[in-house]
Structure formats: C-alpha cells, structure tokens
mmCIF file of C-alpha atoms and ligand atoms in Angstrom:
data_model
loop_
_atom_site.group_PDB
_atom_site.id
_atom_site.type_symbol
_atom_site.label_atom_id
_atom_site.label_comp_id
_atom_site.label_asym_id
_atom_site.label_seq_id
_atom_site.Cartn_x
_atom_site.Cartn_y
_atom_site.Cartn_z
ATOM 1 C CA UNK C 19 162.889 92.494 74.797
ATOM 2 C CA UNK C 20 162.661 96.075 76.337
ATOM 3 C CA UNK C 21 159.325 97.520 76.875
ATOM 4 C CA UNK C 22 158.480 100.585 74.945
ATOM 5 C CA UNK C 23 156.633 103.278 76.419
ATOM 6 C CA UNK C 24 153.237 103.443 74.457
ATOM 7 C CA UNK C 25 149.980 105.376 75.076
ATOM 8 C CA UNK C 26 146.481 104.175 74.372
ATOM 9 C CA UNK C 27 143.783 106.579 73.498
ATOM 10 C CA UNK C 28 140.181 106.063 72.495
ATOM 11 C CA UNK C 29 139.554 105.317 68.808
ATOM 12 C CA UNK C 30 137.724 108.243 67.005
ATOM 13 C CA UNK C 31 136.109 108.227 63.497
ATOM 14 C CA UNK C 32 139.395 109.329 61.798
ATOM 15 C CA UNK C 33 140.920 106.227 62.717
ATOM 16 C CA UNK C 34 138.613 104.074 60.596
ATOM 17 C CA UNK C 35 141.280 103.668 57.957
ATOM 18 C CA UNK C 36 143.929 102.754 60.344
ATOM 19 C CA UNK C 37 141.918 99.950 61.704
ATOM 20 C CA UNK C 38 141.165 98.750 58.129
ATOM 21 C CA UNK C 39 144.730 98.794 56.991
ATOM 22 C CA UNK C 40 145.757 96.669 60.078
ATOM 23 C CA UNK C 41 142.799 94.169 59.956
ATOM 24 C CA UNK C 42 143.350 93.634 56.127
ATOM 25 C CA UNK C 43 147.214 93.099 56.341
ATOM 26 C CA UNK C 44 147.882 89.532 54.960
ATOM 27 C CA UNK C 45 149.775 88.438 58.297
ATOM 28 C CA UNK C 46 146.909 89.795 60.376
ATOM 29 C CA UNK C 47 144.446 88.013 58.320
ATOM 30 C CA UNK C 48 146.516 84.771 58.412
ATOM 31 C CA UNK C 49 146.467 84.938 62.163
ATOM 32 C CA UNK C 50 142.930 86.088 62.603
ATOM 33 C CA UNK C 51 140.136 83.632 63.349
ATOM 34 C CA UNK C 52 138.176 85.210 60.407
ATOM 35 C CA UNK C 53 140.527 85.598 57.641
ATOM 36 C CA UNK C 54 138.322 87.163 54.954
ATOM 37 C CA UNK C 55 139.410 90.508 53.263
ATOM 38 C CA UNK C 56 137.123 93.185 54.569
ATOM 39 C CA UNK C 57 135.334 95.197 52.173
ATOM 40 C CA UNK C 58 135.923 99.017 52.819
ATOM 41 C CA UNK C 59 132.435 99.925 52.941
ATOM 42 C CA UNK C 60 131.370 97.062 55.201
ATOM 43 C CA UNK C 61 134.391 98.072 57.449
ATOM 44 C CA UNK C 62 133.264 101.880 57.660
ATOM 45 C CA UNK C 63 129.715 100.859 58.722
ATOM 46 C CA UNK C 64 131.058 98.333 61.091
ATOM 47 C CA UNK C 65 133.545 100.941 62.559
ATOM 48 C CA UNK C 66 131.042 103.779 62.980
ATOM 49 C CA UNK C 67 128.520 101.323 64.622
ATOM 50 C CA UNK C 68 131.258 99.904 66.971
ATOM 51 C CA UNK C 69 132.251 103.603 68.279
ATOM 52 C CA UNK C 70 128.608 103.971 69.385
ATOM 53 C CA UNK C 71 128.382 100.737 71.271
ATOM 54 C CA UNK C 72 128.449 100.631 75.045
ATOM 55 C CA UNK C 73 129.760 97.096 75.254
ATOM 56 C CA UNK C 74 132.915 97.806 72.824
ATOM 57 C CA UNK C 75 135.942 99.846 73.738
ATOM 58 C CA UNK C 76 138.593 100.507 70.986
ATOM 59 C CA UNK C 77 141.775 102.184 71.333
ATOM 60 C CA UNK C 78 144.612 103.396 69.182
ATOM 61 C CA UNK C 79 148.188 102.650 70.566
ATOM 62 C CA UNK C 80 150.760 105.547 69.877
ATOM 63 C CA UNK C 81 154.403 105.490 70.225
ATOM 64 C CA UNK C 82 155.863 108.870 70.301
ATOM 65 C CA UNK C 83 152.502 110.108 68.740
ATOM 66 C CA UNK C 84 152.740 107.749 65.973
ATOM 67 C CA UNK C 85 149.718 105.304 65.851
ATOM 68 C CA UNK C 86 151.212 101.834 65.924
ATOM 69 C CA UNK C 87 148.466 99.403 66.805
ATOM 70 C CA UNK C 88 144.829 98.791 67.760
ATOM 71 C CA UNK C 89 143.364 96.911 70.775
ATOM 72 C CA UNK C 90 139.716 96.169 71.244
ATOM 73 C CA UNK C 91 137.877 95.025 74.421
ATOM 74 C CA UNK C 92 134.343 93.517 74.005
ATOM 75 C CA UNK C 93 132.192 93.082 77.128
ATOM 76 C CA UNK C 94 130.774 89.441 77.257
ATOM 77 C CA UNK C 95 127.372 88.577 78.621
ATOM 78 C CA UNK C 96 129.130 87.256 81.952
ATOM 79 C CA UNK C 97 130.784 90.624 82.387
ATOM 80 C CA UNK C 98 134.115 89.735 81.274
ATOM 81 C CA UNK C 99 136.207 91.491 78.498
ATOM 82 C CA UNK C 100 137.477 89.574 75.418
ATOM 83 C CA UNK C 101 140.720 91.375 74.101
ATOM 84 C CA UNK C 102 141.951 91.486 70.392
ATOM 85 C CA UNK C 103 145.034 93.022 69.255
ATOM 86 C CA UNK C 104 147.125 93.902 66.156
ATOM 87 C CA UNK C 105 150.156 96.007 65.506
ATOM 88 C CA UNK C 106 151.000 97.850 62.156
ATOM 89 C CA UNK C 107 153.416 95.557 60.056
ATOM 90 C CA UNK C 108 156.182 98.464 60.094
ATOM 91 C CA UNK C 109 156.313 98.404 63.942
ATOM 92 C CA UNK C 110 156.354 94.688 64.598
ATOM 93 C CA UNK C 111 159.024 92.852 66.650
ATOM 94 C CA UNK C 112 159.903 95.948 68.896
ATOM 95 C CA UNK C 113 157.839 95.017 71.950
ATOM 96 C CA UNK C 114 154.870 97.271 71.059
ATOM 97 C CA UNK C 115 152.271 94.384 70.832
ATOM 98 C CA UNK C 116 153.320 93.311 74.461
ATOM 99 C CA UNK C 117 153.318 96.743 75.844
ATOM 100 C CA UNK C 118 150.046 97.476 74.226
ATOM 101 C CA UNK C 119 148.287 94.576 75.520
ATOM 102 C CA UNK C 120 149.919 94.975 78.947
ATOM 103 C CA UNK C 121 148.641 98.695 78.980
ATOM 104 C CA UNK C 122 145.069 97.670 78.118
ATOM 105 C CA UNK C 123 144.933 94.990 80.705
ATOM 106 C CA UNK C 124 145.909 97.356 83.542
ATOM 107 C CA UNK C 125 142.774 99.436 82.792
ATOM 108 C CA UNK C 126 140.259 96.273 83.292
ATOM 109 C CA UNK C 127 139.069 94.625 86.228
ATOM 110 C CA UNK C 128 137.772 91.156 86.771
ATOM 111 C CA UNK C 129 137.828 88.365 84.005
ATOM 112 C CA UNK C 130 139.705 89.236 80.979
ATOM 113 C CA UNK C 131 139.799 86.576 78.085
ATOM 114 C CA UNK C 132 141.479 86.457 74.690
ATOM 115 C CA UNK C 133 141.614 84.026 71.800
ATOM 116 C CA UNK C 134 144.477 83.419 69.602
ATOM 117 C CA UNK C 135 145.313 80.618 66.904
ATOM 118 C CA UNK C 136 147.903 78.048 68.268
ATOM 119 C CA UNK C 137 149.965 78.961 65.085
ATOM 120 C CA UNK C 138 150.118 82.704 65.814
ATOM 121 C CA UNK C 139 153.528 82.492 67.735
ATOM 122 C CA UNK C 140 153.886 86.430 68.529
ATOM 123 C CA UNK C 141 150.353 86.451 70.044
ATOM 124 C CA UNK C 142 150.876 83.399 71.967
ATOM 125 C CA UNK C 143 153.864 84.972 73.318
ATOM 126 C CA UNK C 144 152.059 87.940 74.236
ATOM 127 C CA UNK C 145 149.212 86.426 76.008
ATOM 128 C CA UNK C 146 151.822 84.379 78.291
ATOM 129 C CA UNK C 147 153.798 87.602 78.866
ATOM 130 C CA UNK C 148 150.842 89.598 80.078
ATOM 131 C CA UNK C 149 149.856 86.679 82.225
ATOM 132 C CA UNK C 150 147.049 84.824 80.621
ATOM 133 C CA UNK C 151 146.648 81.226 81.405
ATOM 134 C CA UNK C 152 145.692 78.760 78.713
ATOM 135 C CA UNK C 153 142.232 77.441 79.221
ATOM 136 C CA UNK C 154 141.440 75.052 76.486
ATOM 137 C CA UNK C 155 142.222 74.573 72.730
ATOM 138 C CA UNK C 156 139.338 74.305 70.216
ATOM 139 C CA UNK C 157 140.044 73.712 66.395
ATOM 140 C CA UNK C 158 143.462 75.364 66.762
ATOM 141 C CA UNK C 159 142.333 78.219 68.684
ATOM 142 C CA UNK C 160 143.610 78.898 72.321
ATOM 143 C CA UNK C 161 141.224 80.318 74.701
ATOM 144 C CA UNK C 162 143.070 82.381 77.321
ATOM 145 C CA UNK C 163 141.936 83.963 80.492
ATOM 146 C CA UNK C 164 143.373 86.252 83.395
ATOM 147 C CA UNK C 165 141.884 87.848 86.409
ATOM 148 C CA UNK C 166 142.602 91.436 86.865
ATOM 149 C CA UNK C 167 142.506 92.848 90.544
HETATM 150 C C1 LIG R 213 150.760 89.614 67.037
HETATM 151 C C2 LIG R 213 151.361 90.830 66.918
HETATM 152 C C3 LIG R 213 150.381 91.836 67.677
HETATM 153 C C4 LIG R 213 152.585 90.910 67.687
HETATM 154 O O1 LIG R 213 153.154 92.385 67.612
HETATM 155 P P1 LIG R 213 154.458 92.952 68.009
HETATM 156 O O2 LIG R 213 154.534 94.233 68.309
HETATM 157 O O3 LIG R 213 155.256 92.301 66.834
HETATM 158 O O4 LIG R 213 154.865 92.079 69.231
HETATM 159 P P2 LIG R 213 156.202 92.049 70.115
HETATM 160 O O5 LIG R 213 157.132 92.658 69.537
HETATM 161 O O6 LIG R 213 155.686 92.498 71.421
HETATM 162 O O7 LIG R 213 156.636 90.637 70.378
HETATM 163 C C5 LIG R 213 155.757 89.631 71.153
HETATM 164 C C6 LIG R 213 156.490 88.413 71.385
HETATM 165 O O8 LIG R 213 156.690 87.569 70.080
HETATM 166 C C7 LIG R 213 157.826 87.156 69.567
HETATM 167 N N1 LIG R 213 157.611 87.435 68.096
HETATM 168 C C8 LIG R 213 157.397 88.676 67.463
HETATM 169 N N2 LIG R 213 157.233 88.341 65.946
HETATM 170 C C9 LIG R 213 157.306 87.013 65.972
HETATM 171 C C10 LIG R 213 157.229 85.897 64.959
HETATM 172 N N3 LIG R 213 157.154 86.468 63.592
HETATM 173 N N4 LIG R 213 157.454 84.658 65.293
HETATM 174 C C11 LIG R 213 157.684 84.305 66.497
HETATM 175 N N5 LIG R 213 157.598 85.069 67.579
HETATM 176 C C12 LIG R 213 157.650 86.401 67.313
HETATM 177 C C13 LIG R 213 158.721 88.324 70.238
HETATM 178 O O9 LIG R 213 160.015 87.850 69.961
HETATM 179 C C14 LIG R 213 158.109 88.636 71.564
HETATM 180 O O10 LIG R 213 158.540 87.461 72.292
HETATM 181 P P3 LIG R 213 159.250 87.662 73.659
HETATM 182 O O11 LIG R 213 158.267 88.419 74.673
HETATM 183 O O12 LIG R 213 159.717 86.174 74.301
HETATM 184 O O13 LIG R 213 160.447 88.576 73.422
HETATM 185 C C15 LIG R 213 151.684 91.412 65.397
HETATM 186 O O14 LIG R 213 152.552 90.336 64.953
HETATM 187 C C16 LIG R 213 150.180 91.293 64.610
HETATM 188 O O15 LIG R 213 149.566 92.340 64.606
HETATM 189 N N6 LIG R 213 150.125 90.175 64.070
HETATM 190 C C17 LIG R 213 149.041 90.022 63.211
HETATM 191 C C18 LIG R 213 147.533 90.235 64.031
HETATM 192 C C19 LIG R 213 147.500 89.021 65.114
HETATM 193 O O16 LIG R 213 148.122 87.883 64.920
HETATM 194 N N7 LIG R 213 146.563 89.247 66.073
HETATM 195 C C20 LIG R 213 146.225 88.293 67.013
HETATM 196 C C21 LIG R 213 144.827 88.006 67.149
HETATM 197 S S1 LIG R 213 144.258 88.561 68.799
#
C-alpha cells in the first residue's frame, strides 16, 4: 500500500472530543484490550490529567490538515515506551495507521513496545510492517518489541 504523508502534532486540550470519539468507536473497542465504553466526563478528566503527565506523550495524526488518528507513547519504569494507536473510522484502510506508527517510532530511541490482540488483524500488520518483533502471546494479546537506534 502507498504510504500517505502524515504529520504528528502534540495533542492539546481541544483534541479531547476527537480522542473520545476514536476510543469509543465500536471497532476500536472490540480491538482494544479494555473494551468498556468510556463515559465522557471520565474521559475529559483522564485527558486533562494525561496532558499534564511527563511520562505520557499523545499526538494527533493529520492528513492534509485533517485529524485522522491518534497515537500515544507511555514511558514505562524500564525506560521503554509503549505505543497505542487508533485511526478515525472514515480514514481506515488507506495506509494511515501504518504511516502514523512509523512516524511516531522514528521519533523514539531505545526499546519501544506495543500490545495488540491476536484478532486485531490490521494492528498486527502495522506492528509487523513497522519492524516490531513478536515477544510472547498472553491471553490472546501479542506483546511486540522493537529497538530504535
Ligand atoms: C488498527 C487501525 C489503527 C488500522 O488503521 P488503518 O489506517 O486502517 O491501517 P492501514 O490502512 O495502514 O492498514 C494496515 C494494514 O492492515 C491491513 N488492514 C486494514 N484493515 C484491515 C482489516 N479490517 N482486516 C485485515 N487487515 C486490514 C491493511 O491492508 C494493511 O496491511 P498491509 O500493510 O499488508 O497492506 C484501525 O483499524 C483502528 O483504529 N482500529 C481500531 C483500534 C485498534 O485496533 N487499535 C489497536 C490497539 S494498539
């Protein structure tokens, strides 16, 4: 698939509703490790606190200035980053998820990890294309790892 040129910009308070829409989308929920629908007020509090955290980086992915996905990197105790990603339903299947995760990984150094359900075919493909290696599978969840120079 041809790689679209995407841009990542740090999330800001105005992006809260976009993050909630993508998180609560039924396909996102089915493919997420925690599947509950998130209450809007709980989300707003979580989002505001997340923006303040030094150990969390959240980005909005844009294609031609249009928000089309989000990616998050959480710093773990061992200094590695765990990535999670989601694209907006109307932008799926166009190579954006792959381009977004590839762009994010290029900004990181050291160990980068991700977890995807075995059944989440598109996310498994993204992890493979972006150079993550499968570590182990636990309860249907694949743990991925990649070293970034
Ligand atoms: C997973 C997700 C981010 C993929 O985004 P996307 O922009 O559609 O991804 P791409 O278009 O780059 O496709 C990635 C690969 O998956 C394949 N793919 C896309 N949709 C697919 C589907 N429904 N079933 C199987 N494969 C699919 C593509 O063909 C591509 O494979 P290729 O590299 O061999 O060509 C998006 O579907 C999503 O947000 N899903 C819900 C949330 C989620 O699963 N998050 C994962 C938790 S980390």
